[in-house]
Coordinates of C-alpha atoms in Angstrom, one line a residue:
M165 CA 0.0 0.0 0.0
E166 CA 1.3 3.5 -0.8
R167 CA 0.4 6.5 1.2
S168 CA 1.6 10.1 1.5
S169 CA 2.4 12.4 4.3
S170 CA 3.1 16.1 4.2
I171 CA 4.9 18.3 6.7
P172 CA 4.2 21.8 5.5
E173 CA 4.8 23.7 8.7
S174 CA 8.3 22.2 9.0
N175 CA 9.5 23.6 5.7
A176 CA 8.7 20.2 4.2
E177 CA 6.7 19.7 1.1
L178 CA 5.3 16.6 -0.6
G179 CA 4.6 16.3 -4.3
T180 CA 3.2 13.3 -6.2
A181 CA 4.8 10.3 -7.5
D182 CA 3.8 11.0 -11.1
D183 CA 7.3 12.2 -11.9
G184 CA 8.8 8.8 -10.9
A185 CA 11.3 10.4 -8.6
G186 CA 9.6 9.2 -5.4
H187 CA 8.7 12.7 -4.2
G188 CA 5.4 11.5 -2.8
F189 CA 2.2 10.0 -4.1
A190 CA -1.6 10.2 -3.7
A191 CA -3.2 7.7 -1.3
E192 CA -5.1 4.8 -2.9
D193 CA -8.5 5.0 -1.4
N194 CA -9.3 1.4 -1.3
E195 CA -11.0 -0.8 1.3
E196 CA -7.8 -2.6 2.4
E197 CA -5.9 0.5 2.9
R198 CA -8.8 2.1 4.8
K199 CA -9.0 -0.9 7.1
N200 CA -5.3 -0.8 7.8
F201 CA -5.5 3.0 8.6
F202 CA -8.5 2.5 11.0
K203 CA -6.8 -0.4 12.7
I204 CA -3.7 1.7 13.5
I205 CA -5.8 4.6 14.7
A206 CA -7.7 2.2 16.8
S207 CA -4.5 0.8 18.2
F208 CA -3.5 4.3 19.4
K209 CA -7.0 5.1 20.7
Y210 CA -7.3 1.8 22.6
Y211 CA -3.8 2.3 24.2
R212 CA -5.3 3.2 27.5
H213 CA -7.9 0.4 27.5
S214 CA -5.3 -2.3 26.7
S215 CA -2.8 -0.9 29.2
V216 CA -5.3 -0.6 32.0
T217 CA -6.5 -4.1 31.3
E218 CA -3.0 -5.4 31.8
L219 CA -2.8 -3.5 35.1
K220 CA -6.1 -5.0 36.2
R221 CA -4.8 -8.4 35.6
K222 CA -1.8 -7.8 37.8
E223 CA -4.1 -6.3 40.5
C224 CA -6.3 -9.3 40.4
F225 CA -3.4 -11.6 40.9
L226 CA -2.1 -9.5 43.7
Q227 CA -5.5 -9.7 45.5
S228 CA -5.4 -13.5 45.1
L229 CA -2.2 -13.7 47.2
P230 CA -2.3 -14.5 50.9
Q231 CA -3.0 -11.5 53.1
S232 CA 0.4 -11.8 54.6
H233 CA 2.0 -11.4 51.2
Q234 CA -0.3 -8.5 50.3
S235 CA 0.8 -6.7 53.4
M236 CA 4.4 -6.9 52.2
L237 CA 3.4 -5.5 48.8
Q238 CA 1.8 -2.3 49.9
N239 CA 4.4 -0.2 48.0
Y240 CA 3.8 -2.4 45.0
Q241 CA 0.1 -1.7 45.2
E242 CA 0.7 2.0 45.3
H243 CA 3.1 1.6 42.4
L244 CA 0.4 0.1 40.3
R245 CA -1.8 3.1 41.0
N246 CA 1.0 5.4 40.0
L247 CA 1.5 3.4 36.8
R248 CA -2.2 4.0 35.9
R249 CA -1.7 7.7 36.3
C250 CA 1.3 7.5 33.9
I251 CA -0.7 5.5 31.4
D252 CA -3.4 8.2 31.6
G253 CA -0.7 10.8 30.8
N254 CA 0.5 8.8 27.8
A255 CA -3.1 8.4 26.6
Q256 CA -3.5 12.2 26.7
V257 CA -0.5 12.7 24.5
I258 CA -1.6 10.0 22.2
K259 CA -4.9 11.7 21.8
Q260 CA -3.0 14.8 20.6
I261 CA -0.8 12.7 18.3
I262 CA -3.8 11.3 16.4
Q263 CA -5.9 14.4 16.5
D264 CA -5.1 15.3 12.9
A265 CA -3.9 11.9 11.6
N266 CA -6.5 12.0 8.9
C267 CA -4.2 14.3 7.0
L268 CA -2.2 11.2 6.2
F269 CA -5.1 9.5 4.6
Q270 CA -7.4 10.7 1.9
N271 CA -11.0 11.3 3.1
A272 CA -10.3 9.5 6.4
D273 CA -13.0 9.5 9.1
H274 CA -11.6 7.8 12.2
N275 CA -14.3 8.8 14.7
I276 CA -13.8 5.8 17.0
E277 CA -14.8 6.2 20.6
P278 CA -11.5 5.9 22.6
D279 CA -12.9 3.9 25.5
L280 CA -14.9 1.3 23.7
Q281 CA -13.8 -2.3 23.1
P282 CA -12.1 -2.8 19.8
S283 CA -14.6 -4.2 17.2
E284 CA -14.0 -7.6 15.7
S285 CA -13.8 -6.1 12.2
L286 CA -10.7 -4.1 13.1
K287 CA -8.9 -7.3 14.2
I288 CA -6.4 -5.4 16.4
R289 CA -3.6 -7.7 17.5
Y290 CA -1.5 -7.5 20.6
Q291 CA 1.4 -6.7 18.4
D292 CA -0.4 -3.5 17.3
F293 CA -0.7 -2.4 20.9
Q294 CA 3.0 -3.2 21.3
K295 CA 3.8 -0.9 18.3
V296 CA 2.1 2.0 20.1
Q297 CA 4.5 1.3 23.1
I298 CA 7.4 1.2 20.7
T299 CA 6.4 4.5 19.2
L300 CA 6.6 6.1 22.7
K301 CA 10.1 4.7 23.1
Q302 CA 11.0 6.0 19.7
I303 CA 9.9 9.5 20.7
Y304 CA 12.3 9.2 23.7
R305 CA 15.1 8.1 21.3
D306 CA 14.6 10.8 18.6
W307 CA 13.1 13.8 20.3
S308 CA 14.1 14.0 24.0
E309 CA 17.1 15.3 25.8
Q310 CA 17.6 11.9 27.4
G311 CA 17.8 10.3 24.0
K312 CA 20.8 12.4 22.9
L313 CA 23.3 9.7 23.7
E314 CA 21.6 7.2 21.4
R315 CA 21.3 9.8 18.6
D316 CA 24.9 10.8 19.0
Q317 CA 25.9 7.1 18.6
C318 CA 23.8 6.6 15.5
Y319 CA 23.2 9.9 13.7
R320 CA 26.4 11.9 14.4
P321 CA 28.8 9.6 12.4
I322 CA 26.4 9.7 9.4
I323 CA 25.9 13.5 9.6
E324 CA 29.7 14.1 10.0
E325 CA 30.5 11.8 7.1
I326 CA 28.0 13.5 4.8
T327 CA 29.0 17.1 5.7
Q328 CA 32.7 16.1 5.2
F329 CA 32.1 14.6 1.8
F330 CA 29.9 17.4 0.6
D331 CA 32.1 20.3 1.7
P332 CA 30.0 23.5 1.8
A333 CA 32.9 25.3 0.3
K334 CA 32.6 23.1 -2.8
Y335 CA 28.8 22.3 -3.0
D336 CA 25.6 24.2 -2.9
L337 CA 24.1 22.1 -0.1
S338 CA 20.5 23.1 -1.0
K339 CA 21.0 21.1 -4.3
V340 CA 22.5 18.1 -2.7
K341 CA 19.6 15.6 -2.5
I342 CA 19.8 13.1 0.4
L343 CA 17.4 10.2 0.9
V344 CA 16.8 8.6 4.3
P345 CA 14.8 5.3 3.9
G346 CA 13.3 4.1 7.2
A347 CA 13.2 7.7 8.6
G348 CA 11.1 6.8 11.6
L349 CA 10.2 10.0 13.5
G350 CA 12.3 12.2 11.2
R351 CA 15.1 13.3 13.5
L352 CA 17.9 12.4 11.1
I353 CA 16.3 14.2 8.2
Y354 CA 15.7 17.2 10.4
E355 CA 19.4 17.3 11.4
L356 CA 20.6 16.9 7.8
A357 CA 18.1 19.6 6.6
C358 CA 19.5 21.9 9.4
Q359 CA 22.9 21.5 7.7
G360 CA 21.3 23.0 4.6
F361 CA 20.8 19.8 2.5
Y362 CA 17.7 18.8 0.6
C363 CA 16.7 15.8 2.7
E364 CA 13.8 13.4 2.1
G365 CA 12.7 10.7 4.5
N366 CA 10.8 7.6 3.5
E367 CA 8.8 5.6 6.0
F368 CA 6.5 2.6 5.7
S369 CA 5.0 2.4 9.2
L370 CA 1.9 4.5 9.8
F371 CA 2.7 4.4 13.5
M372 CA 5.8 6.3 12.8
L373 CA 4.2 8.6 10.2
I374 CA 1.4 9.6 12.5
A375 CA 3.8 10.3 15.4
S376 CA 6.3 12.2 13.2
N377 CA 3.6 14.3 11.8
F378 CA 2.7 15.5 15.3
V379 CA 6.3 16.2 16.4
L380 CA 7.3 17.9 13.2
N381 CA 4.1 20.0 12.7
R382 CA 2.3 20.3 16.0
C383 CA 5.0 20.7 18.7
I384 CA 5.4 24.4 18.6
I385 CA 7.6 24.7 21.7
E386 CA 10.3 22.7 23.4
K387 CA 9.2 20.1 26.0
Q388 CA 5.6 20.6 25.0
C389 CA 4.5 17.1 26.0
T390 CA 5.4 14.6 28.7
I391 CA 5.4 10.8 28.3
Y392 CA 6.4 7.8 30.4
P393 CA 8.2 5.5 27.9
W394 CA 9.2 2.8 30.5
V395 CA 5.8 2.4 32.1
H396 CA 5.3 -1.0 30.4
Q397 CA 8.7 -2.3 31.5
F398 CA 7.9 -4.5 34.5
V399 CA 11.2 -6.3 34.7
N400 CA 14.8 -5.4 35.6
N401 CA 13.9 -2.3 37.5
L402 CA 16.2 -1.2 40.3
S403 CA 13.7 1.4 41.6
R404 CA 10.0 2.0 41.2
K405 CA 10.7 5.6 40.1
H406 CA 12.7 4.3 37.1
Q407 CA 9.5 2.8 35.6
L408 CA 7.7 6.1 36.3
E409 CA 10.5 8.2 34.7
P410 CA 8.9 11.1 32.8
V411 CA 10.4 12.3 29.4
C412 CA 9.6 15.6 27.9
F413 CA 9.6 16.2 24.2
P414 CA 10.6 17.6 21.8
D415 CA 14.0 18.8 22.9
V416 CA 13.9 21.2 19.9
S417 CA 10.7 22.3 18.1
P418 CA 11.0 21.9 14.3
T419 CA 8.3 24.5 13.8
K420 CA 10.0 27.0 16.1
F421 CA 13.4 26.3 14.6
P422 CA 12.8 25.1 11.0
P423 CA 15.8 23.8 9.1
K424 CA 17.5 26.1 6.6
G425 CA 17.4 23.3 4.0
T426 CA 14.4 21.4 2.6
M427 CA 12.8 18.5 4.5
N428 CA 10.3 16.1 3.1
M429 CA 8.7 13.0 4.4
V430 CA 7.3 10.4 2.0
A431 CA 5.3 7.4 2.9
G432 CA 5.3 4.0 1.4
D433 CA 7.4 0.9 0.6
F434 CA 11.0 1.9 -0.3
L435 CA 11.2 -0.7 -3.0
Q436 CA 8.0 0.6 -4.7
V437 CA 8.3 4.3 -4.3
Y438 CA 11.8 5.0 -5.5
Q439 CA 12.7 3.9 -9.0
E440 CA 14.3 6.9 -10.8
Q441 CA 17.8 6.0 -11.8
D442 CA 20.8 8.3 -10.9
Y443 CA 18.7 10.8 -8.9
W444 CA 20.2 11.1 -5.3
E445 CA 23.6 12.4 -4.4
C446 CA 23.5 10.6 -1.1
I447 CA 21.5 7.8 0.6
A448 CA 21.7 7.4 4.4
T449 CA 20.5 4.3 6.1
C450 CA 20.4 3.9 9.9
F451 CA 19.1 0.6 11.4
F452 CA 17.3 0.0 8.0
I453 CA 18.9 -2.4 5.6
D454 CA 18.2 -5.5 7.8
C455 CA 14.4 -4.7 7.6
A456 CA 14.3 -6.4 4.1
N457 CA 13.2 -9.9 3.4
N458 CA 15.9 -9.8 0.7
I459 CA 18.7 -7.4 1.6
I460 CA 20.1 -7.6 -1.9
E461 CA 17.0 -5.9 -3.3
F462 CA 17.6 -2.9 -1.0
I463 CA 21.3 -2.7 -2.0
E464 CA 20.5 -3.0 -5.7
L465 CA 17.9 -0.2 -5.5
I466 CA 20.3 2.0 -3.6
K467 CA 22.9 1.5 -6.3
K468 CA 20.3 2.3 -9.0
I469 CA 18.9 5.5 -7.6
L470 CA 22.3 7.0 -6.5
K471 CA 24.0 9.4 -8.9
P472 CA 27.4 8.3 -10.3
G473 CA 29.9 9.5 -7.7
G474 CA 27.2 9.6 -5.0
I475 CA 27.6 7.9 -1.6
W476 CA 25.7 5.5 0.5
V477 CA 26.3 5.8 4.3
N478 CA 25.0 3.0 6.5
L479 CA 25.1 2.3 10.2
G480 CA 23.3 -0.5 12.1
P481 CA 23.3 -4.2 13.0
L482 CA 22.2 -7.2 10.9
L483 CA 19.2 -8.1 13.0
Y484 CA 17.2 -9.4 10.0
H485 CA 13.7 -8.6 11.1
F486 CA 12.0 -11.3 9.1
S487 CA 14.3 -14.2 10.0
D488 CA 12.0 -15.6 12.7
V489 CA 8.7 -14.4 11.4
P490 CA 6.3 -17.3 10.6
H491 CA 5.3 -17.6 6.9
E492 CA 7.9 -14.9 5.9
G493 CA 10.8 -15.6 3.5
S494 CA 14.1 -14.2 4.6
I495 CA 17.8 -14.4 3.8
E496 CA 20.4 -13.5 6.4
P497 CA 23.9 -13.0 4.9
C498 CA 26.7 -12.5 7.5
F499 CA 28.8 -9.3 7.3
D500 CA 31.5 -11.0 5.2
D501 CA 29.0 -12.2 2.7
L502 CA 27.3 -8.8 2.7
M503 CA 30.5 -7.1 1.7
E504 CA 31.0 -9.5 -1.2
I505 CA 27.5 -8.7 -2.4
I506 CA 28.1 -4.9 -2.1
R507 CA 31.4 -5.2 -4.1
S508 CA 29.9 -7.5 -6.7
L509 CA 27.2 -4.9 -7.4
G510 CA 29.9 -2.4 -8.3
F511 CA 30.1 -0.2 -5.2
I512 CA 33.5 1.2 -4.2
V513 CA 33.8 0.7 -0.5
L514 CA 35.4 3.8 1.0
K515 CA 34.9 2.8 4.7
S516 CA 34.1 -0.5 6.3
E517 CA 34.1 -0.6 10.1
T518 CA 32.7 -2.9 12.7
D519 CA 32.2 -2.7 16.4
F520 CA 30.4 0.7 16.3
V521 CA 28.6 0.5 19.7
T522 CA 25.0 1.6 19.3
T523 CA 21.8 1.2 21.4
Y524 CA 18.2 1.4 20.4
S525 CA 15.5 2.8 22.7
Q526 CA 17.5 1.5 25.6
N527 CA 16.2 2.3 29.1
P528 CA 19.3 3.7 30.8
N529 CA 18.2 2.7 34.2
S530 CA 17.3 -0.9 33.5
M531 CA 19.3 -3.7 35.0
Q532 CA 19.4 -5.2 31.5
Q533 CA 21.6 -3.2 29.1
S534 CA 22.0 -4.3 25.5
H535 CA 23.9 -2.9 22.6
Y536 CA 24.8 -3.7 19.0
N537 CA 28.3 -3.8 17.6
S538 CA 27.0 -2.2 14.5
I539 CA 28.6 -2.0 11.0
Y540 CA 29.5 1.3 9.5
L541 CA 29.8 1.6 5.8
V542 CA 30.5 4.3 3.3
C543 CA 30.1 3.1 -0.3
Q544 CA 30.4 5.1 -3.5
K545 CA 28.7 4.5 -6.9
P546 CA 31.4 4.6 -9.6
I547 CA 31.4 7.6 -11.9
N548 CA 31.9 5.5 -15.0

């Protein structure tokens, strides 16, 4: 399914895909797409209901314990009540996030009562509710002060590489076109546009598109909203307060401080949207290439749409998201095999580094800390 998203207030524009360059496209108003849109909106709207239901399950189990055990868990009982207040806070922010989500979908009418049970026709899965929770963590990662360490790990090497390659003394940065597939909530495209580049983000997930639309267009001041991203993490907590930790966002308002360059966000499947050969000066991928069923398709397309002499900058692990998904095909080349594939497709490898330590939506207070020893690549499409 192909959809479009515009971000006009953030100095971002969206055209149509008629020119074949992947600069956006009109939404296909068909039943399947409408159902998918409604399901995602419902997942957001039922966030509070699903979260409180989980809390009630814990409360019921607590009440089934011997009274002597309950007396030792009075702090825990109070903690569950505090969690409910945090969930209510998240729900209020989510209500704002989806308030104008219909701008992402042609003629959408998502007037679903927020506190009703999900209808069977929507077929909302537990995984959809989890994606709402993931979206909250992504806001922490991309648009909070606390997420700066993660952003510096992942985005700073990419930004520095690109600004070094496209020296402002030699290039008119406004004419250097950069594509960021898997743009998520848009922080990397914002930072690149702030450098003066023409930067376009591509994102398939409507969860991400709906949230990014809110941050990029509706957050008019810094720290406009407060969320509790760790409220659903019930394990590996040293202190009750860590699960209740508030996070304010955004740390910078894209509407108050618009980038000096151009910033676009385009929705849809990367493999379907972008087809024009020799179009982009640079493609930046961060935690993206392992999202493919067939990673070779991604790399082939990157090679096709890059201009001769253009560069592809990549940072991230090889998690291979479809490797353990039932009924999904997937290939999982190791790093050595991946480098052979990249070279066989004709790329010139300018940099190839491993052990770039990166984290992803990591709770800094958790007893469980995990990181990736990511790969960092800079590859150039030959001029001839």
